Amino acid sequence: MKAADSHQLLGAYLLGGLDAVDQAAFAAHLKQCAACREELAGLEALPVLLDNLPVPDAVSLTLDPRATAAPGTSTAAPLLARLASRRRKIRYRRR
Amino acid sequence: MPLDDDVVESIYREHGPALRRFVSSASKDPQTAEDVVQETVLRVWQHAPDIDGSLRSYLYRTARNIMIDNYRRAQRRPESLEGSPDAGGVREKVDELLTRVLVEEALLRLSREHREVLVALHYRRLTVNETAVQLNIPSGTVKSRAYYAVRALRTILDEMGVEQ
Ligand SMILES: [Zn+2]
């Protein structure tokens, strides 16, 4: 395996899914490669953070892209009314 | 200088649905949820010049603070004290939801190719080879995408100001 490929095993090493051969190869690579050790240290907290999102929610992100989700039905009118009233209050205070 | 109506309206249109999903998961009352969403956008209007980094994560954090403030205020009213959970518990729950939406948001910002590989390996616990079959790409591509996906995710989370 080329040197560049060895570094790249870091992603699947971190996320899981490497077979025994690649797992051993990357473990050996880590011992010799300070750059990968440093990079791994910076990424180590990632899996725990990812676990805050439940599996079904994460999987659904790959099934139905949010971009095509139903458009918002609510109107901005009540918000703009509140905005206008807040603006008046601010003007009043500044007077 | 505060933002003008057009900008506020476009923020509301663009980020309202996501904010509403976040707030609704913490509040059962739709009217309360809508109030929190509107208040969030109004605060952004007031504090626009101080915002740097991701607007979406700023909105989420602001909504989180408003929900916790509302809860504290409600607790001070004696009639609502009975049977209510403690404020610490509520904050914990809201913070948990906040982290969840921030992770979701970060994953949505990855390219589709990176997101698919990351979800397959981390969440679905597939092996590299299973992922390759599933996505119909060589296993070498799964490995390199996994690498670039975690790097990209790291950058996205940093930009969003998510502490790790
Ligand atoms: Zn290396």
CSV table of C-alpha atoms and ligand atoms in Angstrom, one decimal:
chain,number,residue,atom,x,y,z
A,1,MET,CA,0.0,0.0,0.0
A,2,LYS,CA,1.2,3.5,-0.9
A,3,ALA,CA,2.2,5.9,1.9
A,4,ALA,CA,-0.7,8.3,1.0
A,5,ASP,CA,-3.2,5.5,1.4
A,6,SER,CA,-1.8,4.6,4.8
A,7,HIS,CA,-2.6,8.0,6.1
A,8,GLN,CA,-6.1,7.9,4.7
A,9,LEU,CA,-7.0,4.8,6.7
A,10,LEU,CA,-7.3,7.2,9.6
A,11,GLY,CA,-10.9,8.0,8.7
A,12,ALA,CA,-12.3,4.4,8.7
A,13,TYR,CA,-10.0,3.6,11.7
A,14,LEU,CA,-11.8,6.4,13.6
A,15,LEU,CA,-15.3,5.6,12.4
A,16,GLY,CA,-15.0,1.9,12.4
A,17,GLY,CA,-15.3,-0.7,9.6
A,18,LEU,CA,-11.7,-1.6,8.8
A,19,ASP,CA,-10.9,-5.3,8.2
A,20,ALA,CA,-8.3,-7.0,10.4
A,21,VAL,CA,-5.5,-6.5,7.8
A,22,ASP,CA,-6.1,-2.7,7.4
A,23,GLN,CA,-6.7,-2.3,11.2
A,24,ALA,CA,-3.3,-3.9,11.9
A,25,ALA,CA,-1.6,-1.9,9.0
A,26,PHE,CA,-2.9,1.4,10.4
A,27,ALA,CA,-2.0,0.6,14.0
A,28,ALA,CA,1.5,-0.1,12.7
A,29,HIS,CA,1.5,3.1,10.7
A,30,LEU,CA,0.4,5.2,13.6
A,31,LYS,CA,3.5,4.1,15.6
A,32,GLN,CA,5.7,5.6,12.9
A,33,CYS,CA,3.7,8.5,11.8
A,34,ALA,CA,3.6,11.5,14.1
A,35,ALA,CA,1.3,13.4,11.7
A,36,CYS,CA,-1.4,10.8,11.9
A,37,ARG,CA,-1.1,10.6,15.7
A,38,GLU,CA,-1.6,14.3,15.9
A,39,GLU,CA,-4.5,14.3,13.5
A,40,LEU,CA,-6.1,11.4,15.3
A,41,ALA,CA,-5.8,13.2,18.6
A,42,GLY,CA,-7.7,16.2,17.1
A,43,LEU,CA,-10.5,13.9,15.8
A,44,GLU,CA,-10.8,11.5,18.7
A,45,ALA,CA,-13.8,13.2,20.3
A,46,LEU,CA,-15.8,13.0,17.0
A,47,PRO,CA,-17.5,9.6,17.4
A,48,VAL,CA,-18.8,10.5,20.9
A,49,LEU,CA,-20.2,13.8,19.5
A,50,LEU,CA,-21.8,12.0,16.6
A,51,ASP,CA,-23.5,9.6,19.0
A,52,ASN,CA,-25.6,12.6,20.2
A,53,LEU,CA,-27.6,12.1,17.1
A,54,PRO,CA,-29.7,8.9,17.2
A,55,VAL,CA,-29.0,6.4,14.5
A,56,PRO,CA,-32.4,6.6,12.8
A,57,ASP,CA,-32.1,10.4,12.5
A,58,ALA,CA,-28.6,10.1,11.0
A,59,VAL,CA,-29.7,7.4,8.6
A,60,SER,CA,-32.7,9.5,7.5
A,61,LEU,CA,-30.3,12.3,6.5
A,62,THR,CA,-29.1,10.0,3.7
A,63,LEU,CA,-32.6,9.0,2.6
A,64,ASP,CA,-34.6,12.2,2.3
A,65,PRO,CA,-32.5,15.2,1.8
A,66,ARG,CA,-33.7,18.2,3.9
A,67,ALA,CA,-33.4,20.3,0.8
A,68,THR,CA,-36.5,18.7,-0.6
A,69,ALA,CA,-38.4,18.8,2.7
A,70,ALA,CA,-41.8,20.4,2.8
A,71,PRO,CA,-41.5,24.2,2.6
A,72,GLY,CA,-42.4,26.2,5.6
A,73,THR,CA,-46.1,27.0,5.6
A,74,SER,CA,-46.1,29.7,8.2
A,75,THR,CA,-46.1,33.3,7.2
A,76,ALA,CA,-43.6,35.9,8.4
A,77,ALA,CA,-46.3,38.5,9.1
A,78,PRO,CA,-46.6,38.1,12.9
A,79,LEU,CA,-42.8,38.2,13.2
A,80,LEU,CA,-42.6,41.4,11.1
A,81,ALA,CA,-45.4,43.0,13.3
A,82,ARG,CA,-43.3,42.2,16.4
A,83,LEU,CA,-40.2,43.6,14.7
A,84,ALA,CA,-42.1,46.9,14.0
A,85,SER,CA,-43.2,47.3,17.6
A,86,ARG,CA,-39.7,46.6,18.9
A,87,ARG,CA,-38.3,49.1,16.5
A,88,ARG,CA,-40.7,51.7,17.8
A,89,LYS,CA,-39.7,51.0,21.4
A,90,ILE,CA,-36.1,51.4,20.6
A,91,ARG,CA,-36.7,54.7,18.9
A,92,TYR,CA,-38.7,55.8,21.9
A,93,ARG,CA,-35.9,55.0,24.3
A,94,ARG,CA,-33.3,56.8,22.2
A,95,ARG,CA,-35.3,60.0,22.1
B,1,MET,CA,-27.2,48.8,12.8
B,2,PRO,CA,-30.1,46.4,13.1
B,3,LEU,CA,-31.1,44.4,10.0
B,4,ASP,CA,-34.0,45.6,7.9
B,5,ASP,CA,-37.4,43.8,7.4
B,6,ASP,CA,-36.3,41.9,4.2
B,7,VAL,CA,-33.3,40.4,5.9
B,8,VAL,CA,-35.3,39.4,9.0
B,9,GLU,CA,-38.0,37.9,6.8
B,10,SER,CA,-35.4,35.9,4.8
B,11,ILE,CA,-33.7,34.6,8.0
B,12,TYR,CA,-37.1,33.5,9.2
B,13,ARG,CA,-38.0,31.8,6.0
B,14,GLU,CA,-34.7,30.1,5.6
B,15,HIS,CA,-34.0,29.1,9.2
B,16,GLY,CA,-37.6,29.1,10.7
B,17,PRO,CA,-38.4,25.4,9.8
B,18,ALA,CA,-35.2,24.0,11.3
B,19,LEU,CA,-35.6,26.2,14.4
B,20,ARG,CA,-39.2,25.2,14.8
B,21,ARG,CA,-38.2,21.5,14.7
B,22,PHE,CA,-35.6,22.1,17.4
B,23,VAL,CA,-37.9,24.2,19.6
B,24,SER,CA,-40.8,21.8,19.1
B,25,SER,CA,-38.9,18.9,20.4
B,26,ALA,CA,-38.5,20.7,23.7
B,27,SER,CA,-41.9,22.4,23.9
B,28,LYS,CA,-45.2,20.6,23.4
B,29,ASP,CA,-47.2,23.8,22.9
B,30,PRO,CA,-47.0,24.9,19.2
B,31,GLN,CA,-47.8,28.5,20.1
B,32,THR,CA,-45.0,28.6,22.7
B,33,ALA,CA,-42.7,27.1,20.1
B,34,GLU,CA,-43.6,29.7,17.5
B,35,ASP,CA,-43.0,32.5,20.1
B,36,VAL,CA,-39.6,31.1,20.8
B,37,VAL,CA,-38.8,31.0,17.1
B,38,GLN,CA,-39.9,34.6,16.5
B,39,GLU,CA,-38.1,35.8,19.6
B,40,THR,CA,-34.9,34.1,18.4
B,41,VAL,CA,-35.1,35.8,15.0
B,42,LEU,CA,-35.8,39.2,16.7
B,43,ARG,CA,-32.7,38.8,18.9
B,44,VAL,CA,-30.7,38.1,15.8
B,45,TRP,CA,-32.0,41.3,14.4
B,46,GLN,CA,-30.9,43.2,17.4
B,47,HIS,CA,-27.5,41.6,17.7
B,48,ALA,CA,-26.6,41.1,14.0
B,49,PRO,CA,-23.4,43.1,14.1
B,50,ASP,CA,-21.9,40.9,16.9
B,51,ILE,CA,-22.5,37.6,15.2
B,52,ASP,CA,-19.6,35.9,13.6
B,53,GLY,CA,-19.4,32.3,12.5
B,54,SER,CA,-22.5,30.2,11.6
B,55,LEU,CA,-25.8,32.0,11.7
B,56,ARG,CA,-27.6,28.7,12.1
B,57,SER,CA,-25.7,27.7,15.2
B,58,TYR,CA,-26.1,31.2,16.6
B,59,LEU,CA,-29.9,30.8,16.1
B,60,TYR,CA,-30.0,27.5,17.9
B,61,ARG,CA,-28.0,28.7,20.8
B,62,THR,CA,-30.2,31.8,21.1
B,63,ALA,CA,-33.3,29.6,21.0
B,64,ARG,CA,-31.8,27.4,23.7
B,65,ASN,CA,-31.2,30.4,26.0
B,66,ILE,CA,-34.7,31.7,25.4
B,67,MET,CA,-36.2,28.3,26.3
B,68,ILE,CA,-34.2,28.1,29.4
B,69,ASP,CA,-35.1,31.7,30.4
B,70,ASN,CA,-38.8,31.0,29.8
B,71,TYR,CA,-38.6,28.0,31.9
B,72,ARG,CA,-37.0,29.8,34.8
B,73,ARG,CA,-39.6,32.5,34.6
B,74,ALA,CA,-42.4,30.0,34.6
B,75,GLN,CA,-41.0,28.4,37.6
B,76,ARG,CA,-41.0,31.6,39.6
B,77,ARG,CA,-44.7,31.7,39.2
B,78,PRO,CA,-46.1,29.7,42.1
B,79,GLU,CA,-49.0,28.2,40.3
B,80,SER,CA,-46.8,26.4,37.8
B,81,LEU,CA,-44.3,25.0,40.4
B,82,GLU,CA,-46.2,21.9,41.3
B,83,GLY,CA,-45.0,18.8,39.5
B,84,SER,CA,-42.5,20.7,37.4
B,85,PRO,CA,-39.0,19.1,36.9
B,86,ASP,CA,-36.0,21.0,38.2
B,87,ALA,CA,-34.3,23.6,36.1
B,88,GLY,CA,-31.1,21.6,35.9
B,89,GLY,CA,-33.0,18.8,34.3
B,90,VAL,CA,-34.6,21.0,31.8
B,91,ARG,CA,-31.3,22.6,30.9
B,92,GLU,CA,-29.7,19.2,30.4
B,93,LYS,CA,-32.5,18.1,28.2
B,94,VAL,CA,-32.4,21.3,26.1
B,95,ASP,CA,-28.6,21.1,25.8
B,96,GLU,CA,-28.8,17.5,24.7
B,97,LEU,CA,-31.3,18.6,22.0
B,98,LEU,CA,-29.0,21.5,21.0
B,99,THR,CA,-26.0,19.1,20.5
B,100,ARG,CA,-28.3,16.8,18.5
B,101,VAL,CA,-29.4,19.5,16.1
B,102,LEU,CA,-25.9,20.9,15.8
B,103,VAL,CA,-24.6,17.5,14.8
B,104,GLU,CA,-27.5,17.0,12.4
B,105,GLU,CA,-26.7,20.5,10.9
B,106,ALA,CA,-23.0,19.6,10.5
B,107,LEU,CA,-23.8,16.4,8.7
B,108,LEU,CA,-26.1,18.2,6.4
B,109,ARG,CA,-23.3,20.5,5.4
B,110,LEU,CA,-21.1,17.6,4.3
B,111,SER,CA,-21.2,16.6,0.7
B,112,ARG,CA,-23.6,13.8,0.0
B,113,GLU,CA,-20.7,11.4,-0.8
B,114,HIS,CA,-19.0,12.2,2.5
B,115,ARG,CA,-22.3,12.0,4.5
B,116,GLU,CA,-23.2,8.6,3.0
B,117,VAL,CA,-19.9,7.0,3.9
B,118,LEU,CA,-19.8,8.5,7.4
B,119,VAL,CA,-23.4,7.4,8.1
B,120,ALA,CA,-22.7,3.9,6.8
B,121,LEU,CA,-19.5,3.4,8.8
B,122,HIS,CA,-20.3,5.2,12.1
B,123,TYR,CA,-24.1,4.9,12.5
B,124,ARG,CA,-25.0,1.8,10.6
B,125,ARG,CA,-21.8,0.0,11.7
B,126,LEU,CA,-21.2,-1.4,8.3
B,127,THR,CA,-17.7,-2.5,7.4
B,128,VAL,CA,-15.7,-0.8,4.6
B,129,ASN,CA,-16.5,-3.6,2.3
B,130,GLU,CA,-20.2,-3.6,3.1
B,131,THR,CA,-20.3,0.1,2.5
B,132,ALA,CA,-18.5,-0.3,-0.8
B,133,VAL,CA,-21.2,-2.8,-1.9
B,134,GLN,CA,-24.0,-0.7,-0.6
B,135,LEU,CA,-22.9,2.5,-2.3
B,136,ASN,CA,-21.5,0.7,-5.3
B,137,ILE,CA,-18.0,2.2,-5.1
B,138,PRO,CA,-14.6,0.6,-4.7
B,139,SER,CA,-13.6,0.0,-1.0
B,140,GLY,CA,-10.5,2.2,-1.6
B,141,THR,CA,-12.9,5.0,-2.3
B,142,VAL,CA,-14.8,4.3,0.9
B,143,LYS,CA,-11.6,4.6,2.9
B,144,SER,CA,-10.5,7.9,1.2
B,145,ARG,CA,-14.0,9.4,1.5
B,146,ALA,CA,-14.1,8.4,5.2
B,147,TYR,CA,-10.8,10.3,5.7
B,148,TYR,CA,-11.9,13.4,3.9
B,149,ALA,CA,-15.3,13.2,5.6
B,150,VAL,CA,-13.9,13.3,9.1
B,151,ARG,CA,-11.6,16.2,8.2
B,152,ALA,CA,-14.4,18.1,6.6
B,153,LEU,CA,-16.7,17.5,9.5
B,154,ARG,CA,-14.0,18.7,11.9
B,155,THR,CA,-13.7,22.0,9.9
B,156,ILE,CA,-17.5,22.4,9.8
B,157,LEU,CA,-17.9,21.9,13.5
B,158,ASP,CA,-15.1,24.4,14.2
B,159,GLU,CA,-16.8,26.9,12.0
B,160,MET,CA,-20.1,26.3,13.8
B,161,GLY,CA,-18.3,26.8,17.1
B,162,VAL,CA,-19.2,23.4,18.4
B,163,GLU,CA,-17.0,22.5,21.3
B,164,GLN,CA,-15.6,19.0,21.4
C,1,ZN,ZN,0.3,9.0,8.6
